[in-house]
Every structure is written in C-alpha cells, then in structure tokens.
Amino acid sequence: MKAYFLTLAVLFLLGGFLVLVKLISNHFRNKQIISPERMRNRELAEAIVGKKIDWNN
C-alpha cells in the first residue's frame, strides 16, 4: 500500500513539473509574439509598449 502512494506522489510531481515547463515555454513564446520588433503594425506595437519606438535603430 505504501508503494501505491509513493507511485501516485511521483506521478503527481512529474505531472506538475511537465505543466510548469509548458507554462514557462508558453510565457516565452508569448513574449516573442508581443515584442514590438516582430510586429508588422507599428501603431499597435507602440500602443502595447506605451511609448514611441525608434524604428530607425
């Protein structure tokens, strides 16, 4: 019975770790999508950033 609970605990920890890795990877992917340098619409990029962007740099 103790091995059963130990197996469940390991499975929950492994699942939690996988969910955490997935959340972190989604966060970095979303940051790349929102970055103003990758946006085609300059006005939208400036509105999201909240300041004027020097596009010549």
Short mmCIF file of C-alpha atoms in Angstrom, two decimals:
data_model
loop_
_atom_site.label_atom_id
_atom_site.label_comp_id
_atom_site.label_asym_id
_atom_site.label_seq_id
_atom_site.Cartn_x
_atom_site.Cartn_y
_atom_site.Cartn_z
CA MET A 1 0.00 0.00 0.00
CA LYS A 2 2.91 2.32 0.74
CA ALA A 3 4.33 1.72 -2.75
CA TYR A 4 0.97 2.70 -4.24
CA PHE A 5 1.01 6.11 -2.53
CA LEU A 6 4.66 6.61 -3.43
CA THR A 7 3.88 5.89 -7.09
CA LEU A 8 0.97 8.33 -7.04
CA ALA A 9 3.15 11.01 -5.44
CA VAL A 10 5.85 10.56 -8.08
CA LEU A 11 3.26 10.73 -10.88
CA PHE A 12 1.75 13.94 -9.47
CA LEU A 13 5.19 15.52 -9.10
CA LEU A 14 6.14 14.54 -12.64
CA GLY A 15 2.85 15.90 -13.99
CA GLY A 16 3.29 19.14 -12.07
CA PHE A 17 6.82 19.53 -13.42
CA LEU A 18 5.61 18.99 -17.00
CA VAL A 19 2.83 21.56 -16.57
CA LEU A 20 5.33 24.06 -15.16
CA VAL A 21 7.68 23.58 -18.12
CA LYS A 22 4.76 24.03 -20.53
CA LEU A 23 3.65 27.25 -18.81
CA ILE A 24 7.17 28.68 -18.92
CA SER A 25 7.58 27.84 -22.62
CA ASN A 26 4.19 29.46 -23.39
CA HIS A 27 5.25 32.57 -21.50
CA PHE A 28 8.45 32.96 -23.53
CA ARG A 29 6.60 32.29 -26.81
CA ASN A 30 4.01 34.96 -25.92
CA LYS A 31 6.76 37.45 -25.10
CA GLN A 32 8.25 36.89 -28.57
CA ILE A 33 4.87 37.41 -30.24
CA ILE A 34 4.22 40.66 -28.34
CA SER A 35 7.72 42.10 -28.84
CA PRO A 36 7.40 45.28 -30.93
CA GLU A 37 10.30 44.38 -33.21
CA ARG A 38 8.34 41.40 -34.56
CA MET A 39 5.08 43.25 -35.12
CA ARG A 40 4.09 44.50 -38.54
CA ASN A 41 1.76 47.21 -37.29
CA ARG A 42 3.86 49.98 -35.78
CA GLU A 43 0.95 51.81 -34.18
CA LEU A 44 -0.22 48.67 -32.41
CA ALA A 45 3.30 47.95 -31.19
CA GLU A 46 3.65 51.47 -29.82
CA ALA A 47 0.25 51.23 -28.14
CA ILE A 48 1.17 47.98 -26.42
CA VAL A 49 4.56 49.27 -25.27
CA GLY A 50 3.07 52.59 -24.24
CA LYS A 51 5.83 54.76 -25.69
CA LYS A 52 7.20 55.92 -29.01
CA ILE A 53 9.52 53.41 -30.66
CA ASP A 54 12.58 54.49 -32.63
CA TRP A 55 12.11 52.37 -35.76
CA ASN A 56 15.33 53.57 -37.39
CA ASN A 57 17.52 52.00 -34.72
#
